[in-house]
XYZ file of C-alpha atoms in Angstrom:
322
model
C -1.692 13.674 -18.191
C -3.271 17.090 -16.438
C -1.117 19.271 -14.819
C -1.349 22.984 -14.271
C 0.348 25.849 -11.979
C 3.938 25.876 -11.016
C 5.501 24.634 -7.694
C 4.939 25.872 -4.184
C 7.095 27.097 -1.554
C 7.022 24.072 0.731
C 7.752 23.891 4.624
C 6.051 20.742 5.453
C 2.504 20.363 5.942
C 0.575 22.045 9.110
C -0.624 19.470 11.573
C -4.341 21.088 11.583
C -6.562 22.952 9.212
C -6.288 26.516 9.990
C -9.185 27.451 12.585
C -9.635 31.203 10.793
C -9.673 30.163 7.278
C -10.657 26.643 7.377
C -8.185 25.890 4.353
C -7.098 22.430 4.309
C -3.369 21.952 5.045
C -3.047 19.828 2.083
C -4.443 22.840 -0.102
C -1.599 23.297 -2.903
C 0.632 20.430 -1.815
C 1.999 17.853 -4.166
C 1.027 14.179 -3.276
C 2.586 11.024 -5.048
C 0.328 7.740 -4.405
C 1.698 4.462 -5.701
C -0.465 1.489 -6.776
C -3.025 4.347 -7.905
C -4.763 2.563 -10.573
C -7.507 0.982 -8.683
C -8.590 0.369 -5.028
C -6.942 1.961 -2.047
C -4.951 3.791 -3.930
C -7.152 5.184 -6.377
C -9.444 6.250 -3.262
C -6.317 7.535 -1.650
C -5.694 9.853 -4.799
C -9.114 11.149 -4.715
C -9.440 12.116 -1.201
C -6.192 13.671 -1.338
C -7.342 15.720 -4.578
C -10.586 16.506 -2.830
C -8.326 18.376 -0.041
C -6.630 20.275 -2.322
C -3.937 18.193 -2.973
C -1.878 18.038 -6.408
C -1.674 14.134 -7.032
C 0.695 11.975 -9.108
C -0.776 8.771 -9.561
C 1.713 6.197 -10.125
C 0.933 2.468 -11.404
C 1.203 -0.070 -14.272
C -2.374 0.401 -15.814
C -2.014 3.610 -17.449
C -5.395 3.358 -18.822
C -6.968 2.577 -15.402
C -4.732 5.579 -13.888
C -6.539 7.825 -16.144
C -9.534 6.825 -15.453
C -8.895 7.167 -11.548
C -7.689 10.724 -12.627
C -10.313 11.878 -14.469
C -12.862 14.384 -13.101
C -10.315 15.180 -10.006
C -10.755 18.576 -8.498
C -7.202 19.481 -8.692
C -4.240 19.083 -11.287
C -3.098 15.625 -11.330
C -0.187 13.330 -13.507
C -0.511 10.067 -14.303
C 2.917 7.932 -14.844
C 2.887 4.453 -15.541
C 5.486 2.747 -13.613
C 6.891 -0.280 -12.074
C 7.755 0.224 -8.516
C 10.051 -2.436 -8.831
C 12.207 -0.723 -11.534
C 14.419 2.018 -9.759
C 14.990 3.541 -12.698
C 11.503 4.054 -14.239
C 11.026 5.416 -10.410
C 13.691 8.172 -10.791
C 11.992 9.418 -13.865
C 8.351 9.625 -12.413
C 10.256 11.636 -9.623
C 11.624 14.020 -12.373
C 8.527 14.243 -13.890
C 6.379 14.824 -10.777
C 8.878 17.905 -9.913
C 8.776 19.132 -13.469
C 4.890 19.062 -13.766
C 3.668 19.362 -10.060
C 6.753 20.311 -8.039
C 8.466 18.135 -5.502
C 6.484 16.072 -3.536
C 5.276 17.025 -0.049
C 3.821 13.491 0.440
C 4.769 9.832 -0.593
C 1.829 7.269 -0.120
C 3.827 4.131 -0.719
C 0.858 2.086 -1.137
C 1.516 -0.646 -4.431
C 0.975 -3.888 -3.038
C -0.002 -7.385 -4.755
C -0.910 -10.822 -3.090
C -0.734 -14.415 -3.614
C -2.808 -17.157 -2.015
C -2.261 -20.882 -1.697
C 0.098 -23.132 -0.123
C 3.831 -22.095 -0.349
C 5.047 -25.510 -2.046
C 2.145 -24.402 -5.045
C 2.735 -21.324 -5.507
C 5.250 -20.675 -8.489
C 8.925 -19.426 -7.054
C 8.781 -16.461 -9.457
C 4.931 -15.332 -8.245
C 5.950 -15.634 -4.697
C 9.183 -13.567 -5.485
C 7.269 -10.857 -7.038
C 4.902 -9.971 -4.398
C 8.276 -9.492 -1.840
C 9.644 -7.500 -4.663
C 6.496 -5.173 -5.229
C 5.626 -4.616 -1.529
C 8.855 -4.525 0.325
C 11.452 -3.579 -2.363
C 9.036 -1.161 -4.624
C 8.538 0.561 -1.312
C 12.107 0.948 -0.739
C 12.620 2.022 -4.222
C 9.460 4.499 -3.551
C 11.654 5.759 -0.890
C 14.705 6.152 -2.454
C 13.183 8.073 -5.930
C 11.181 10.601 -3.706
C 13.611 10.938 -0.753
C 14.989 13.958 -2.547
C 11.679 15.933 -2.565
C 10.620 14.984 0.907
C 13.937 16.173 2.207
C 13.638 19.801 0.649
C 9.440 19.677 1.844
C 10.166 17.935 5.149
C 7.524 16.207 4.007
C 5.460 12.961 5.115
C 6.225 9.166 3.771
C 3.134 6.668 4.488
C 4.000 3.245 4.132
C 0.718 1.142 3.570
C 1.147 -2.268 5.702
C -1.843 -4.458 7.230
C -3.049 -6.518 9.690
C -0.979 -9.359 7.974
C 2.293 -7.624 9.176
C 1.479 -9.159 12.443
C -0.983 -11.962 11.578
C 1.571 -14.705 9.826
C -1.255 -16.500 8.336
C -0.836 -19.709 6.517
C -1.030 -19.905 2.865
C -0.443 -16.206 2.405
C 3.289 -16.702 3.298
C 4.422 -13.882 0.711
C 2.167 -11.085 1.407
C 2.762 -11.664 5.337
C 6.343 -11.384 5.044
C 6.506 -8.412 2.727
C 4.085 -6.402 4.646
C 6.025 -7.232 7.879
C 9.068 -6.073 5.763
C 7.323 -3.066 4.597
C 6.594 -2.382 8.270
C 9.927 -2.945 9.663
C 11.473 -0.971 6.818
C 9.045 2.096 7.118
C 9.980 1.974 11.130
C 13.490 1.868 10.661
C 13.433 4.698 7.944
C 11.380 7.152 10.816
C 14.171 6.693 13.058
C 16.761 7.937 10.201
C 14.512 10.927 8.784
C 13.373 12.431 11.847
C 16.730 14.838 12.295
C 15.669 16.082 8.583
C 12.065 16.996 9.537
C 10.799 14.150 7.561
C 8.092 12.071 9.119
C 7.196 8.624 8.408
C 4.028 7.057 9.020
C 2.633 3.027 8.640
C -0.971 2.525 7.633
C -2.268 -0.507 9.412
C -5.241 -1.896 6.783
C -7.737 -4.813 7.542
C -10.729 -6.550 5.123
C -11.111 -3.772 2.669
C -13.474 -4.075 -0.312
C -10.742 -4.234 -3.206
C -10.576 -6.450 -5.775
C -7.571 -8.494 -4.206
C -10.455 -9.461 -1.712
C -13.371 -9.883 -4.594
C -14.824 -13.157 -4.037
C -13.881 -13.578 -0.593
C -16.186 -16.220 0.252
C -14.966 -18.199 -2.751
C -11.467 -18.141 -1.626
C -10.936 -21.041 0.424
C -8.065 -19.220 2.167
C -9.402 -15.850 2.910
C -12.736 -17.593 3.801
C -11.053 -19.992 6.821
C -9.164 -16.600 8.345
C -12.217 -14.277 8.054
C -14.361 -17.073 9.795
C -12.670 -17.272 12.782
C -12.545 -13.527 13.586
C -15.091 -11.704 15.776
C -18.009 -10.403 13.989
C -16.996 -6.849 13.984
C -13.525 -7.752 12.135
C -15.050 -9.500 9.565
C -16.607 -6.445 8.307
C -15.368 -5.347 4.972
C -14.633 -1.458 4.577
C -15.291 0.863 2.037
C -11.919 2.135 0.035
C -13.352 5.661 0.227
C -13.338 5.225 4.060
C -9.779 3.753 4.240
C -8.775 6.819 1.854
C -10.485 9.338 4.344
C -8.683 7.639 7.228
C -5.330 7.766 5.775
C -5.723 11.389 4.815
C -6.597 12.246 8.291
C -3.181 10.426 8.990
C -1.607 12.472 6.666
C -2.714 15.565 7.556
C -1.954 14.813 11.348
C 1.806 13.437 10.044
C 0.699 10.443 12.147
C 3.312 7.781 12.782
C 0.435 5.150 12.947
C -2.716 5.156 11.236
C -5.502 2.501 11.851
C -8.023 1.656 9.325
C -10.318 0.416 10.786
C -9.601 2.791 14.086
C -10.151 -0.075 16.508
C -7.182 -1.603 15.161
C -5.124 0.325 17.410
C -6.302 -1.749 20.120
C -4.623 -4.934 18.762
C -0.814 -3.773 18.963
C -0.593 -4.061 22.606
C -2.193 -8.020 21.424
C 0.573 -8.574 18.790
C 2.631 -10.968 20.935
C -0.431 -13.174 21.434
C -1.089 -13.437 17.523
C 1.106 -15.563 16.073
C 0.122 -18.346 18.767
C -3.670 -17.506 18.193
C -3.145 -18.061 14.522
C -1.137 -21.243 14.809
C -3.485 -22.717 16.920
C -6.810 -21.776 14.678
C -4.721 -22.832 11.466
C -3.969 -26.181 12.793
C -7.360 -27.267 13.219
C -8.677 -25.597 9.987
C -5.714 -27.459 7.875
C -6.764 -30.704 9.833
C -10.198 -30.241 8.554
C -9.982 -29.319 5.106
C -7.717 -31.264 2.114
C -5.184 -29.572 0.291
C -6.598 -29.668 -2.751
C -9.119 -27.280 -1.812
C -6.385 -24.760 -0.832
C -4.637 -25.433 -3.381
C -7.370 -24.502 -5.641
C -7.013 -20.986 -4.841
C -3.480 -20.521 -5.384
C -2.107 -17.661 -7.428
C -2.379 -13.760 -7.796
C -5.266 -12.159 -6.157
C -7.614 -9.440 -7.915
C -7.562 -8.176 -11.143
C -4.448 -5.454 -10.223
C -2.376 -8.477 -8.950
C -3.033 -10.317 -11.962
C -2.214 -7.262 -14.037
C 0.947 -6.736 -12.593
C 1.696 -10.842 -12.896
C 0.830 -10.504 -16.397
C 2.766 -7.742 -17.469
C 5.971 -8.696 -15.133
C 5.920 -12.244 -17.214
C 5.694 -10.518 -21.026
C 8.541 -7.928 -20.102
C 11.516 -8.659 -22.304
C 14.310 -10.413 -20.482
C 17.197 -8.647 -19.775
C 20.642 -10.297 -21.253
C 23.947 -9.833 -19.824
C 25.456 -6.428 -20.777
C 21.986 -4.753 -19.985
C 20.164 -5.350 -23.301
C 16.881 -6.956 -23.496
C 15.679 -9.563 -25.119
């Protein structure tokens, strides 16, 4: 852990940099990023730190968290925590406040995915995706709402084009991301009277380990092959992090990465029929065995979470662990 300094008084984040001083509106603020050990989470932590924020990096892989925090220009805090564990998040929230101050920004980024046919996916793994991506987002909001209430802060839920794509072979991921989007939109209405802003970030293909070997995965390859050329482009995590940081500064209700995704919002009603048409054709052309070959947790982060989850002690009646 690297920490220094005392908490500053907070009245919410300015919507734009000062034209007179050029000082970042995030300077001295406290930001919390879940799923910060790698990928988009680590990149967002870097971008926020470079914008002057004190950053708390939360995630499952402590060593990776420390690597992500190493060399960042502002005080940081690394907390190993499972977003599906409310007690761990409550403890993390207390530690963040003690060491950095109350959070002005919370980025609910933690997420995992599983690909492959629903019938071939372990029930516990399918449930784990929903627990991390949806319930974990709610747990994160609940733990840090006392902070955001005091700071009149900003909560950013990282969603995906999977929120409205409903792609086959990705049922847990699509269902959980659609749920996370809906959760954030509902939360926005509830928290607005308290001066808390809530945003939803829509991400498309991003070059994290979740889609590593994209052309070797029959599910991802089929999904991507039927998209327009510009939509197949894989963005870097740094590019996405920059767009998300801009959205955080603006306290934006929606952040699109890449920006052209904003034009897709008006077309959302047609996407289910379009995806279904393409999917039926694709499924007729390929064997079930080919799709089943790609079944499992996606990416190093997803596999690390699944391994840690399976190796965790099983609670016994009465709250004790074996």
